[in-house]
PDB file of C-alpha atoms in Angstrom:
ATOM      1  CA  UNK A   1      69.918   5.594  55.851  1.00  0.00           C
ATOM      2  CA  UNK A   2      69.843   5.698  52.140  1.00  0.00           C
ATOM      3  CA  UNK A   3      72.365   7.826  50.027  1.00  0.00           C
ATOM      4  CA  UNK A   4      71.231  11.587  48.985  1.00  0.00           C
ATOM      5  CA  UNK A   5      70.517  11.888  45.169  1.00  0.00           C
ATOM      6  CA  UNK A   6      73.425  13.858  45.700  1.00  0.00           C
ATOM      7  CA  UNK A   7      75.584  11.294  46.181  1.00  0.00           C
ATOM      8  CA  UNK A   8      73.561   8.953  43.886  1.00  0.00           C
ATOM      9  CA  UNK A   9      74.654  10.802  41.068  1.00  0.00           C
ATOM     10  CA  UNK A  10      78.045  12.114  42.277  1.00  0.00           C
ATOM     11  CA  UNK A  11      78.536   8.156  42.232  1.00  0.00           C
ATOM     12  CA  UNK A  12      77.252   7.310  38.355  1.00  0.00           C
ATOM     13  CA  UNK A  13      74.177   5.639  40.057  1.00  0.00           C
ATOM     14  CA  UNK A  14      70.729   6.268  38.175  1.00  0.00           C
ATOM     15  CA  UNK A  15      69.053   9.755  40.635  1.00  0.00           C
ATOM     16  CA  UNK A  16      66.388  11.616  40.450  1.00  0.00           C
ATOM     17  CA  UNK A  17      67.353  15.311  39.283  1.00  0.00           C
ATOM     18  CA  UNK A  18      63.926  16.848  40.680  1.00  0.00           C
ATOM     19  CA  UNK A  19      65.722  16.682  44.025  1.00  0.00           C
ATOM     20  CA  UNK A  20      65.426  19.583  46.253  1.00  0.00           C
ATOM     21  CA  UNK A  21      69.027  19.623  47.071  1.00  0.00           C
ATOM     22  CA  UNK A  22      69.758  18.957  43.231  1.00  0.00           C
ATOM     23  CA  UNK A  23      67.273  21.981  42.608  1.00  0.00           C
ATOM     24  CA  UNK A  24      69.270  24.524  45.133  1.00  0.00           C
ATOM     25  CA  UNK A  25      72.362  23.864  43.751  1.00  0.00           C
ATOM     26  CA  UNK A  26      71.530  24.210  40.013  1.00  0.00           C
ATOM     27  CA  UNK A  27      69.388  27.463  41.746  1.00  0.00           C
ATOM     28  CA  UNK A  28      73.030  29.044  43.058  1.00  0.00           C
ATOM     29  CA  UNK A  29      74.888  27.978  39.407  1.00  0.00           C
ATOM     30  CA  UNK A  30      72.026  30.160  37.945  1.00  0.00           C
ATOM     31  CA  UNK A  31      72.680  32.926  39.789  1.00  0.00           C
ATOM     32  CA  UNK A  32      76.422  32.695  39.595  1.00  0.00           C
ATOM     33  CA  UNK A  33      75.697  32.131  35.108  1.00  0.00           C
ATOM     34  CA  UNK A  34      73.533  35.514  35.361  1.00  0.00           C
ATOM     35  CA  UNK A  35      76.371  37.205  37.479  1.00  0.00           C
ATOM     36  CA  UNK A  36      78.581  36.117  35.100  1.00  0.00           C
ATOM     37  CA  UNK A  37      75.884  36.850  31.718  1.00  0.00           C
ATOM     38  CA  UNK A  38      75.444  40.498  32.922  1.00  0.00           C
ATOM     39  CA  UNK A  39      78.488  41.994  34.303  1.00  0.00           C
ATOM     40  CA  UNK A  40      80.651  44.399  32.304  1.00  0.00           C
ATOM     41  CA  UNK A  41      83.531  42.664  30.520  1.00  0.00           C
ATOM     42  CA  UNK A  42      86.023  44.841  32.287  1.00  0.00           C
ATOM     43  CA  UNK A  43      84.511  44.003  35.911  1.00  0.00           C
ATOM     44  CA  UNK A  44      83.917  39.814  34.751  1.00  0.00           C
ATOM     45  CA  UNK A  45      87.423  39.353  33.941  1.00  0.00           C
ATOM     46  CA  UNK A  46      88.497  35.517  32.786  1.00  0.00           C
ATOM     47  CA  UNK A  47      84.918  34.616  34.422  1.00  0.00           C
ATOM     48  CA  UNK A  48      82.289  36.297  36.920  1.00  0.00           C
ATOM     49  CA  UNK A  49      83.919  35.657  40.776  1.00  0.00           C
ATOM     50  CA  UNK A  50      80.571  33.488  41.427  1.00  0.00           C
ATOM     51  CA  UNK A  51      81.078  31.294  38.932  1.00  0.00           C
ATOM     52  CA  UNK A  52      84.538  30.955  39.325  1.00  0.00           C
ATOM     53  CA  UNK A  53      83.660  30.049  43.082  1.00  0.00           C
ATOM     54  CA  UNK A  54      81.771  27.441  41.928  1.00  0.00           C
ATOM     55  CA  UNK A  55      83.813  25.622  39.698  1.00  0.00           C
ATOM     56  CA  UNK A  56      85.975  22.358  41.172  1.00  0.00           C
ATOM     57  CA  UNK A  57      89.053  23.768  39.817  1.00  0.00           C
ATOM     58  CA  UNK A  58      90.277  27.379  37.797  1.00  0.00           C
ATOM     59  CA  UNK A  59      93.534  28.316  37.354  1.00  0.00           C
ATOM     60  CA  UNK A  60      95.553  31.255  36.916  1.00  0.00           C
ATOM     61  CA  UNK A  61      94.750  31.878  33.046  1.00  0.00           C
ATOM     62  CA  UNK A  62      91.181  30.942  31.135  1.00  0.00           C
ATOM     63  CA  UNK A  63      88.614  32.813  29.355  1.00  0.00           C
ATOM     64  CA  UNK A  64      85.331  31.999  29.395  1.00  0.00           C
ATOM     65  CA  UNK A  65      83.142  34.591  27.090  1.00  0.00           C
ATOM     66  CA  UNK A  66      79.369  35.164  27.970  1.00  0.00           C
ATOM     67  CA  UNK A  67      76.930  34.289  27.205  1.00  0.00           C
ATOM     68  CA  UNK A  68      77.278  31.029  29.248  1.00  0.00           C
ATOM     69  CA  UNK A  69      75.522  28.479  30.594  1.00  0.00           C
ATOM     70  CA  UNK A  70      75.705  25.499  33.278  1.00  0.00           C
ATOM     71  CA  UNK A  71      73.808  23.472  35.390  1.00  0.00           C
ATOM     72  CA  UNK A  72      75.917  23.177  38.394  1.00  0.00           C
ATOM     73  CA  UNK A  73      79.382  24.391  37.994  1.00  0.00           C
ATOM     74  CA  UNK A  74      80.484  22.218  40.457  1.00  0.00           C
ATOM     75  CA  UNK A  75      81.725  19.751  38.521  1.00  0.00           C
ATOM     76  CA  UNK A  76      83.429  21.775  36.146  1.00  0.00           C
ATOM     77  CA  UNK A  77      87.811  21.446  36.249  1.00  0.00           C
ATOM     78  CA  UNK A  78      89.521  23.640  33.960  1.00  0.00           C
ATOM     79  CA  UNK A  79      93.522  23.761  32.676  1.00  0.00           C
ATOM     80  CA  UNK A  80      95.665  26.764  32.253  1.00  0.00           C
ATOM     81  CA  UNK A  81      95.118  28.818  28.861  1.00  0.00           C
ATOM     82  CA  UNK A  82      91.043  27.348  28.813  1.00  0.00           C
ATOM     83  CA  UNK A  83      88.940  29.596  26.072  1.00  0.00           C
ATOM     84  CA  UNK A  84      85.673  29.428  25.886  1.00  0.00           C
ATOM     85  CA  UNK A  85      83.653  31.291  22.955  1.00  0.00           C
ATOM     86  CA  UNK A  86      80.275  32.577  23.440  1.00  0.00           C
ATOM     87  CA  UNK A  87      77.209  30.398  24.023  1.00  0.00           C
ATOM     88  CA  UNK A  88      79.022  27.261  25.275  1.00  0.00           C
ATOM     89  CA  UNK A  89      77.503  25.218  27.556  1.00  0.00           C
ATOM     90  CA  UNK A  90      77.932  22.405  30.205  1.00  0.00           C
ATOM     91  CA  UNK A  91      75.155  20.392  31.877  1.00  0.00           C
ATOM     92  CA  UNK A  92      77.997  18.953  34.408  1.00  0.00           C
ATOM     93  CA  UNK A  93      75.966  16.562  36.606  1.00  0.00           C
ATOM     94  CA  UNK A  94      79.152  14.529  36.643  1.00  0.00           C
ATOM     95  CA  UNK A  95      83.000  16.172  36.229  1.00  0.00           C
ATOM     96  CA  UNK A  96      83.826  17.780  33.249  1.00  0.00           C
ATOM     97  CA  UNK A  97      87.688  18.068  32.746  1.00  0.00           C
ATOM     98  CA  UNK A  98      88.583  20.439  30.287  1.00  0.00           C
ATOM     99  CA  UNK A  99      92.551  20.358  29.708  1.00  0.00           C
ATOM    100  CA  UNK A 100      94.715  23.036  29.837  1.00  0.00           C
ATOM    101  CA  UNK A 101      95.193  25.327  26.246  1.00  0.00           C
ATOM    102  CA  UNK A 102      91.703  23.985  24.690  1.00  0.00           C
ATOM    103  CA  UNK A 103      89.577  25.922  22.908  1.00  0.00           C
ATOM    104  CA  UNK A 104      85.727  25.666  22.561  1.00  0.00           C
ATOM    105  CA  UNK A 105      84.014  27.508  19.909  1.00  0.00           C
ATOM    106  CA  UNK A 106      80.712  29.110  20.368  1.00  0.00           C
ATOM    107  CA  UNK A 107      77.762  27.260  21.219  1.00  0.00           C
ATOM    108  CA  UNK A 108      79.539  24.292  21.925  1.00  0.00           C
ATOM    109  CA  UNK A 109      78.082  21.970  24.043  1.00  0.00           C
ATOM    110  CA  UNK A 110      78.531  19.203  26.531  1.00  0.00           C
ATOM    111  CA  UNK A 111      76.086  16.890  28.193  1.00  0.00           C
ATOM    112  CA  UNK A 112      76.296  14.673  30.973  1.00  0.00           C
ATOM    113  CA  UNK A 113      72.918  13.348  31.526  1.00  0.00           C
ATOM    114  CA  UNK A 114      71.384  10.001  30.364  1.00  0.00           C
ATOM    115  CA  UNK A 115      67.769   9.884  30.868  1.00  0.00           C
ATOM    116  CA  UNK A 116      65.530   6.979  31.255  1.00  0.00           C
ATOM    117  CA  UNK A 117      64.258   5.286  27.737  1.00  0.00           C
ATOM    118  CA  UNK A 118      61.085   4.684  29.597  1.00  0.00           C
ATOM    119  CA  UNK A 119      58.797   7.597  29.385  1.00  0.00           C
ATOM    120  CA  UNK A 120      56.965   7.011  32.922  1.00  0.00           C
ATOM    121  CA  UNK A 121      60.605   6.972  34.550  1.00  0.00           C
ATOM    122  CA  UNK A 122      61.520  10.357  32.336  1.00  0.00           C
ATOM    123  CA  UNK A 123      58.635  12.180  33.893  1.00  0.00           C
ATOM    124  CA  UNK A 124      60.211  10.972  37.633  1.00  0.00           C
ATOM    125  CA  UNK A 125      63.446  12.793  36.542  1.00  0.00           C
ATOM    126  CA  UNK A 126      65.397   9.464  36.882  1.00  0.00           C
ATOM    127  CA  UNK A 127      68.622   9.836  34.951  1.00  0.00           C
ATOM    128  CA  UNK A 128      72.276   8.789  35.445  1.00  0.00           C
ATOM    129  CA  UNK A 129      75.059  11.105  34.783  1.00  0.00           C
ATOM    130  CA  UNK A 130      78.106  10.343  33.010  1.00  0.00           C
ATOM    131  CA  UNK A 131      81.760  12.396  33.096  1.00  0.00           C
ATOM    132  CA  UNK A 132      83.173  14.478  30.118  1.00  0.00           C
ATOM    133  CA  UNK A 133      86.842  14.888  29.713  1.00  0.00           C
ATOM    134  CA  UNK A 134      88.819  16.814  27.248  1.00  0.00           C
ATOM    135  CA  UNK A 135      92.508  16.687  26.649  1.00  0.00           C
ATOM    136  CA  UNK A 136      95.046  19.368  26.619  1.00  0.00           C
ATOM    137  CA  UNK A 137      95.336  21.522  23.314  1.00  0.00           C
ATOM    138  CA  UNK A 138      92.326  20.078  22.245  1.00  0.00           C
ATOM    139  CA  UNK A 139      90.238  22.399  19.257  1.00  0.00           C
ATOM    140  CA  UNK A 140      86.288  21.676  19.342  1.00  0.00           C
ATOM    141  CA  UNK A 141      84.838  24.044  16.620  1.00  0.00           C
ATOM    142  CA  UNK A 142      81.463  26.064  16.899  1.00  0.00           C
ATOM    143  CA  UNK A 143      78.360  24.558  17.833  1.00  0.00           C
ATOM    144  CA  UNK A 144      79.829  20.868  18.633  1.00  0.00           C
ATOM    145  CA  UNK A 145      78.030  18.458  21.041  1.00  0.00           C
ATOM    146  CA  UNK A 146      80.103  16.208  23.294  1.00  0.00           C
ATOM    147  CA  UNK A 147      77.776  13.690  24.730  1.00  0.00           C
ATOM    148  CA  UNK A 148      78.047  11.796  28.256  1.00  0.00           C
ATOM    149  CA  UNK A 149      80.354   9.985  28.911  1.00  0.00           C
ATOM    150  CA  UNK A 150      83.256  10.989  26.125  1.00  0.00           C
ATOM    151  CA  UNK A 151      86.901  11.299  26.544  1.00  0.00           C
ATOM    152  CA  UNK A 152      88.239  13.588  23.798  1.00  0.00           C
ATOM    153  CA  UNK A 153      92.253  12.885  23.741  1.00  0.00           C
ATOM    154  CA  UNK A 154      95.393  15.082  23.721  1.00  0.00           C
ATOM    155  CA  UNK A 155      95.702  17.616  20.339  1.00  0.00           C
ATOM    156  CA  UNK A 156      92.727  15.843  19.105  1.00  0.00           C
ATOM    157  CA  UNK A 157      89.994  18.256  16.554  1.00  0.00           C
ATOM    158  CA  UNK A 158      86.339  18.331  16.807  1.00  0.00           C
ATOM    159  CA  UNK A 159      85.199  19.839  13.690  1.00  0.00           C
ATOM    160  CA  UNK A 160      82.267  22.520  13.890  1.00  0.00           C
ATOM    161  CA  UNK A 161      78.860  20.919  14.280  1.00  0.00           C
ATOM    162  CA  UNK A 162      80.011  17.474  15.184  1.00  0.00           C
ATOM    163  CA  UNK A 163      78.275  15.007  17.313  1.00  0.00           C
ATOM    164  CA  UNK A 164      80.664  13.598  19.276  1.00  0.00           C
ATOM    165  CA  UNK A 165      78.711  10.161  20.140  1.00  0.00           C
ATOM    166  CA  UNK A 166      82.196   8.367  20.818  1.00  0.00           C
ATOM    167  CA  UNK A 167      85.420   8.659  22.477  1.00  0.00           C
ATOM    168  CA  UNK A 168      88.174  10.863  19.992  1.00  0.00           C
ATOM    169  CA  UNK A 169      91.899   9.183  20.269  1.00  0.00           C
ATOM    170  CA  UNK A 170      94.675  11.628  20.820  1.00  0.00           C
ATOM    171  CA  UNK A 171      95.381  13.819  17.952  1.00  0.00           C
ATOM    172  CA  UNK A 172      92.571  12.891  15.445  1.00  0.00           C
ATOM    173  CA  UNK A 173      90.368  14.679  14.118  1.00  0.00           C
ATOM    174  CA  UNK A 174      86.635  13.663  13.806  1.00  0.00           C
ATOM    175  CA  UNK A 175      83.557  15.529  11.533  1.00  0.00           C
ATOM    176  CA  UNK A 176      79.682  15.038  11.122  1.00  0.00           C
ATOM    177  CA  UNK A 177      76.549  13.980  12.873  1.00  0.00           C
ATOM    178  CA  UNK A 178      77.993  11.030  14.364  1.00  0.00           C
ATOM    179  CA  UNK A 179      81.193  12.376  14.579  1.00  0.00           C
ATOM    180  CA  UNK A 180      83.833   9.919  12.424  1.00  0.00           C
ATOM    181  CA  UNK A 181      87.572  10.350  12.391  1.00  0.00           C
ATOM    182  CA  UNK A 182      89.067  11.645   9.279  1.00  0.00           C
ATOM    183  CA  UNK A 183      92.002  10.582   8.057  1.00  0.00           C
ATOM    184  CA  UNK A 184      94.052   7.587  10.078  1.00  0.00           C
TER     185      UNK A 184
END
């Protein structure tokens, strides 16, 4: 028996995201992201229950602020003292680990997913998905993209609008479209 696309990409293997069983579970994080979208702030709380259900880990303390948006939610680990700002999203087909007292701006975003460069194998929905991970007390400022497969270190600063194409060492801080490290 062959493995599931499931486990294809739960295992950094190449997988093919049209999957039915890939399609009902990004199917539940939509409904969880609406529950969470639409409620009241007094009745969502730090997060909507649904989507805190479907997150790998949550802790005690964490904010995230809607409007927000993932693709599975699964995947998703957060630290104590997490903030989110509006309009941040996470296309978490592999973990994203977001230490504990970081703060994302709004609209930031983070991307797992590495699609085919071949244009026939793009329209298959072939595409490999690599992890995210953020250190503790890390800063990412408004509208930043983290791409696949990035570690951002401890107390390090991703300045507003960065493209983040490369992993950030502990406690620098990096600007611009790539992002490069100010400063040594």
């Amino acid at each position: 028996m062959s493995d599931s696309e499931r486990m294809k990409m739960e295992a950094g293997q190449w997988y093919n995201c049209l999957d039915p069983e890939l399609d009902a579970l990004r199917r539940r994080a939509r409904e969880a992201v609406h529950q969470h979208n639409t409620l009241p702030p007094a009745e969502r709380g730090q997060a909507a229950p649904a989507l805190q259900a479907l997150f790998r880990a949550v802790p005690e303390n964490f904010t995230i602020e809607a409007p927000f948006h993932c693709s599975y939610g699964m995947n998703i680990a957060l630290g104590e003292n997490v903030y989110m700002n509006a309009g941040c999203t996470i296309l978490d087909s592999a973990p994203v680990r977001i230490g504990r007292g970081s703060m994302l701006g709004p609209v930031v975003q983070i991307y797992c997913a590495v699609h085919a460069n071949d244009p026939a194998l793009r329209r298959t929905g072939l595409e490999l998905a690599k992890p995210v991970t953020i250190g503790a007390d890390v800063w990412i400022g408004g509208g930043a993209i983290l791409l696949p497969g990035v570690t951002i270190g401890d107390a390090a600063i991703v300045g507003a609008g960065a493209v983040v194409t490369k992993d950030v060492p502990a406690g620098a801080t990096v600007v611009g479209n790539p992002a490069r490290r100010l400063g040594r």
